[in-house]
Amino acid sequence: TCTTVLARQSDQLEDFLVADTLVVNADETLEALTAELDGIDATLRFVYFPEVELDSGATVLGLSLAGDANACVHADILPERIPHAGEIAVSTGIASMEGVRVGDRMTVSVKGCRGEFTVSEIVDTNVSLVYFDAVALGMKNDTMCVLTDGSVDREALLSLVEPYGAAVIGAGDLFGGLSKTMDGYLTLLDDAFLAALAVTMIGVVNLLCEQFRARRSERAVLHLCGATH
């Protein structure tokens, strides 16, 4: 069902990060400093968009990575090659829905910013995602995933990033909004289904009543004409 698909996609997107530690409002300089800390296994800046509007008017999820995928993320739902500026990779479902192939042009809108991209790859995943470079829309990859070996505590990381105006959060803090959004969609879909079912049942009852009244009138006319049955 549609609700089952949406719930599964939400779970898969939340699981794309290996690490639970994120730094928001991070830049390239801060990423380089963080990577030099003892106990840091990998860092990767990215940004995710809960609403990306496509040419058709459909709204899907979007991801932008500042570099090649590394140990910070699960590669299962990512393109084989991270799109460069002017490129966009789309999941198989979106490619089918939009009728696009590799080499075609697509226009997307994010937070009022609109850009045209060339499809670089069709990603074989069940998650409805588009992948593009946020910088191409004048935005920043300002969320940093930090994978540690367990020897770096949150306070040590916080003391490093705070002077740069950044903050340390958990992955649940970032994707919690997505879960609530998806839960809202699922609730709306369930309510819409129940409402549609109720309307359908009312329509059936009305139709049966009309048929009964019509049949009763027909029998009354036949009776007046002398019919016994």
Short mmCIF file of C-alpha atoms in Angstrom, two decimals:
data_model
loop_
_atom_site.label_atom_id
_atom_site.label_comp_id
_atom_site.label_asym_id
_atom_site.label_seq_id
_atom_site.Cartn_x
_atom_site.Cartn_y
_atom_site.Cartn_z
CA THR A 1 0.00 0.00 0.00
CA CYS A 2 0.99 3.65 -0.35
CA THR A 3 1.28 4.16 3.42
CA THR A 4 3.54 1.12 3.77
CA VAL A 5 5.85 2.42 1.02
CA LEU A 6 6.10 5.88 2.64
CA ALA A 7 6.89 4.40 6.05
CA ARG A 8 9.58 2.13 4.59
CA GLN A 9 11.20 5.02 2.70
CA SER A 10 11.29 7.13 5.86
CA ASP A 11 13.04 4.35 7.78
CA GLN A 12 15.57 3.74 4.99
CA LEU A 13 16.51 7.41 4.73
CA GLU A 14 17.01 7.71 8.49
CA ASP A 15 19.36 4.71 8.37
CA PHE A 16 21.64 6.09 5.65
CA LEU A 17 24.00 7.52 8.30
CA VAL A 18 26.40 5.14 10.02
CA ALA A 19 27.27 7.61 12.81
CA ASP A 20 24.80 9.25 15.17
CA THR A 21 26.89 12.39 15.75
CA LEU A 22 26.26 15.41 13.53
CA VAL A 23 27.64 18.94 13.48
CA VAL A 24 25.34 21.62 12.08
CA ASN A 25 26.49 24.90 10.55
CA ALA A 26 29.79 23.30 9.55
CA ASP A 27 32.02 24.41 6.70
CA GLU A 28 35.06 23.06 4.88
CA THR A 29 37.50 24.56 7.41
CA LEU A 30 35.71 23.04 10.38
CA GLU A 31 35.53 19.68 8.64
CA ALA A 32 39.30 19.71 8.11
CA LEU A 33 39.92 20.59 11.78
CA THR A 34 37.54 17.89 12.99
CA ALA A 35 39.18 15.26 10.79
CA GLU A 36 42.54 16.00 12.45
CA LEU A 37 41.27 15.08 15.91
CA ASP A 38 42.50 11.81 17.36
CA GLY A 39 39.74 9.24 17.33
CA ILE A 40 37.90 10.63 14.31
CA ASP A 41 37.51 7.90 11.67
CA ALA A 42 35.63 9.87 9.02
CA THR A 43 33.76 13.11 8.35
CA LEU A 44 31.38 14.07 5.56
CA ARG A 45 29.42 17.25 4.97
CA PHE A 46 25.96 16.97 3.46
CA VAL A 47 22.50 18.48 3.51
CA TYR A 48 19.14 16.80 3.16
CA PHE A 49 16.00 18.41 1.81
CA PRO A 50 12.61 17.12 3.01
CA GLU A 51 10.88 18.86 0.10
CA VAL A 52 12.20 19.02 -3.45
CA GLU A 53 9.65 19.97 -6.12
CA LEU A 54 10.01 18.34 -9.53
CA ASP A 55 8.82 19.39 -13.01
CA SER A 56 5.62 17.40 -12.58
CA GLY A 57 4.78 19.16 -9.32
CA ALA A 58 5.61 16.06 -7.27
CA THR A 59 7.51 16.61 -4.02
CA VAL A 60 10.31 14.20 -3.09
CA LEU A 61 13.30 14.01 -0.75
CA GLY A 62 16.75 15.27 -1.71
CA LEU A 63 20.35 14.73 -0.63
CA SER A 64 23.53 16.66 -1.36
CA LEU A 65 26.98 15.38 -0.38
CA ALA A 66 30.08 17.58 -0.37
CA GLY A 67 32.36 14.66 -1.23
CA ASP A 68 32.45 11.01 -2.16
CA ALA A 69 30.62 8.63 0.15
CA ASN A 70 32.81 7.23 2.94
CA ALA A 71 32.46 5.29 6.18
CA CYS A 72 30.03 7.91 7.54
CA VAL A 73 27.18 6.69 5.36
CA HIS A 74 25.71 3.49 4.05
CA ALA A 75 26.24 3.40 0.30
CA ASP A 76 23.12 1.32 -0.41
CA ILE A 77 20.88 4.26 -1.31
CA LEU A 78 23.58 6.49 -2.82
CA PRO A 79 24.64 6.91 -6.46
CA GLU A 80 27.78 5.14 -7.66
CA ARG A 81 29.19 8.61 -8.34
CA ILE A 82 28.17 11.71 -6.42
CA PRO A 83 26.73 14.24 -8.92
CA HIS A 84 28.90 17.22 -9.76
CA ALA A 85 27.60 20.78 -10.23
CA GLY A 86 24.87 20.79 -12.87
CA GLU A 87 24.14 17.07 -12.46
CA ILE A 88 21.37 15.20 -10.70
CA ALA A 89 20.94 11.51 -9.92
CA VAL A 90 17.43 10.17 -9.40
CA SER A 91 16.02 6.95 -7.99
CA THR A 92 14.36 4.45 -10.30
CA GLY A 93 10.87 5.36 -9.10
CA ILE A 94 11.36 9.05 -9.81
CA ALA A 95 12.91 8.34 -13.22
CA SER A 96 9.84 6.31 -14.13
CA MET A 97 7.42 8.89 -12.73
CA GLU A 98 9.10 11.81 -14.51
CA GLY A 99 9.89 9.85 -17.67
CA VAL A 100 13.59 10.78 -17.65
CA ARG A 101 16.75 8.93 -18.65
CA VAL A 102 20.46 9.61 -18.25
CA GLY A 103 21.33 12.74 -20.22
CA ASP A 104 17.87 14.30 -19.92
CA ARG A 105 17.36 17.69 -18.30
CA MET A 106 15.36 18.15 -15.08
CA THR A 107 14.30 21.25 -13.20
CA VAL A 108 13.98 21.17 -9.41
CA SER A 109 12.93 23.76 -6.85
CA VAL A 110 14.15 23.84 -3.24
CA LYS A 111 13.21 26.54 -0.74
CA GLY A 112 12.35 28.96 -3.54
CA CYS A 113 15.59 28.26 -5.45
CA ARG A 114 15.15 26.76 -8.91
CA GLY A 115 17.78 25.02 -11.01
CA GLU A 116 18.12 22.89 -14.11
CA PHE A 117 20.24 19.74 -13.99
CA THR A 118 21.35 16.93 -16.29
CA VAL A 119 20.46 13.41 -15.15
CA SER A 120 23.77 11.66 -14.51
CA GLU A 121 22.55 8.37 -13.05
CA ILE A 122 19.44 6.31 -12.30
CA VAL A 123 19.93 4.92 -8.79
CA ASP A 124 18.51 1.48 -8.12
CA THR A 125 16.81 2.12 -4.79
CA ASN A 126 13.27 1.99 -3.48
CA VAL A 127 13.71 5.34 -1.71
CA SER A 128 12.27 8.23 -3.72
CA LEU A 129 15.31 10.50 -3.70
CA VAL A 130 17.11 12.98 -5.90
CA TYR A 131 20.81 13.67 -5.43
CA PHE A 132 22.43 16.93 -6.50
CA ASP A 133 25.01 19.48 -5.38
CA ALA A 134 23.35 22.06 -3.14
CA VAL A 135 26.02 24.60 -4.09
CA ALA A 136 24.50 24.69 -7.59
CA LEU A 137 21.41 26.29 -5.99
CA GLY A 138 23.43 28.72 -3.93
CA MET A 139 23.15 26.60 -0.78
CA LYS A 140 25.69 24.97 1.50
CA ASN A 141 26.47 21.43 2.59
CA ASP A 142 26.55 22.58 6.20
CA THR A 143 25.67 19.43 8.13
CA MET A 144 28.65 17.24 8.99
CA CYS A 145 28.50 13.57 9.88
CA VAL A 146 31.26 12.58 12.33
CA LEU A 147 32.28 8.95 12.79
CA THR A 148 34.48 8.28 15.82
CA ASP A 149 36.24 5.23 17.24
CA GLY A 150 34.46 5.79 20.54
CA SER A 151 37.32 7.62 22.25
CA VAL A 152 36.02 11.12 21.43
CA ASP A 153 33.21 12.29 23.66
CA ARG A 154 30.54 14.82 22.78
CA GLU A 155 31.99 17.54 25.00
CA ALA A 156 35.39 17.39 23.31
CA LEU A 157 33.78 17.73 19.91
CA LEU A 158 31.55 20.53 21.16
CA SER A 159 34.51 22.50 22.49
CA LEU A 160 36.08 22.33 19.02
CA VAL A 161 33.08 23.39 16.94
CA GLU A 162 31.38 25.97 19.20
CA PRO A 163 33.92 28.76 18.49
CA TYR A 164 32.98 28.44 14.81
CA GLY A 165 29.27 28.90 15.50
CA ALA A 166 28.50 25.21 15.00
CA ALA A 167 26.59 22.81 17.24
CA VAL A 168 26.62 19.08 17.91
CA ILE A 169 23.37 17.14 17.57
CA GLY A 170 22.24 13.55 17.14
CA ALA A 171 20.97 12.07 13.89
CA GLY A 172 17.57 11.70 15.52
CA ASP A 173 17.41 15.46 16.01
CA LEU A 174 17.89 16.03 12.29
CA PHE A 175 15.67 13.28 10.98
CA GLY A 176 13.11 13.48 13.75
CA GLY A 177 11.34 16.20 11.77
CA LEU A 178 11.26 13.88 8.78
CA SER A 179 9.70 11.12 10.85
CA LYS A 180 7.03 13.50 12.14
CA THR A 181 6.38 14.72 8.60
CA MET A 182 6.07 11.18 7.30
CA ASP A 183 3.83 10.22 10.23
CA GLY A 184 1.65 13.19 9.35
CA TYR A 185 1.47 12.06 5.73
CA LEU A 186 0.54 8.54 6.83
CA THR A 187 -2.17 9.84 9.16
CA LEU A 188 -3.59 12.06 6.40
CA LEU A 189 -3.59 9.13 3.98
CA ASP A 190 -5.34 6.88 6.50
CA ASP A 191 -7.92 9.59 7.23
CA ALA A 192 -8.41 10.20 3.50
CA PHE A 193 -8.93 6.48 2.93
CA LEU A 194 -11.54 6.26 5.69
CA ALA A 195 -13.28 9.37 4.40
CA ALA A 196 -13.31 7.98 0.86
CA LEU A 197 -14.69 4.68 2.15
CA ALA A 198 -17.44 6.47 4.05
CA VAL A 199 -18.38 8.55 0.99
CA THR A 200 -18.45 5.39 -1.13
CA MET A 201 -20.73 3.60 1.34
CA ILE A 202 -23.08 6.59 1.48
CA GLY A 203 -23.18 6.63 -2.31
CA VAL A 204 -24.03 2.93 -2.44
CA VAL A 205 -26.80 3.34 0.13
CA ASN A 206 -28.25 6.32 -1.77
CA LEU A 207 -28.16 4.37 -5.01
CA LEU A 208 -29.97 1.41 -3.45
CA CYS A 209 -32.60 3.74 -1.98
CA GLU A 210 -33.15 5.39 -5.38
CA GLN A 211 -33.48 1.99 -7.04
CA PHE A 212 -35.96 0.89 -4.36
CA ARG A 213 -38.06 4.04 -4.80
CA ALA A 214 -37.98 3.68 -8.57
CA ARG A 215 -39.01 0.03 -8.34
CA ARG A 216 -41.85 0.86 -5.93
CA SER A 217 -43.15 3.57 -8.28
CA GLU A 218 -42.93 1.15 -11.21
CA ARG A 219 -44.95 -1.48 -9.34
CA ALA A 220 -47.59 1.11 -8.40
CA VAL A 221 -48.01 2.07 -12.08
CA LEU A 222 -48.26 -1.59 -13.10
CA HIS A 223 -50.86 -2.17 -10.40
CA LEU A 224 -52.97 0.70 -11.70
CA CYS A 225 -52.77 -0.82 -15.15
CA GLY A 226 -54.22 -4.08 -13.84
CA ALA A 227 -51.08 -6.11 -13.37
CA THR A 228 -51.30 -8.59 -10.49
CA HIS A 229 -47.56 -9.33 -10.17
#
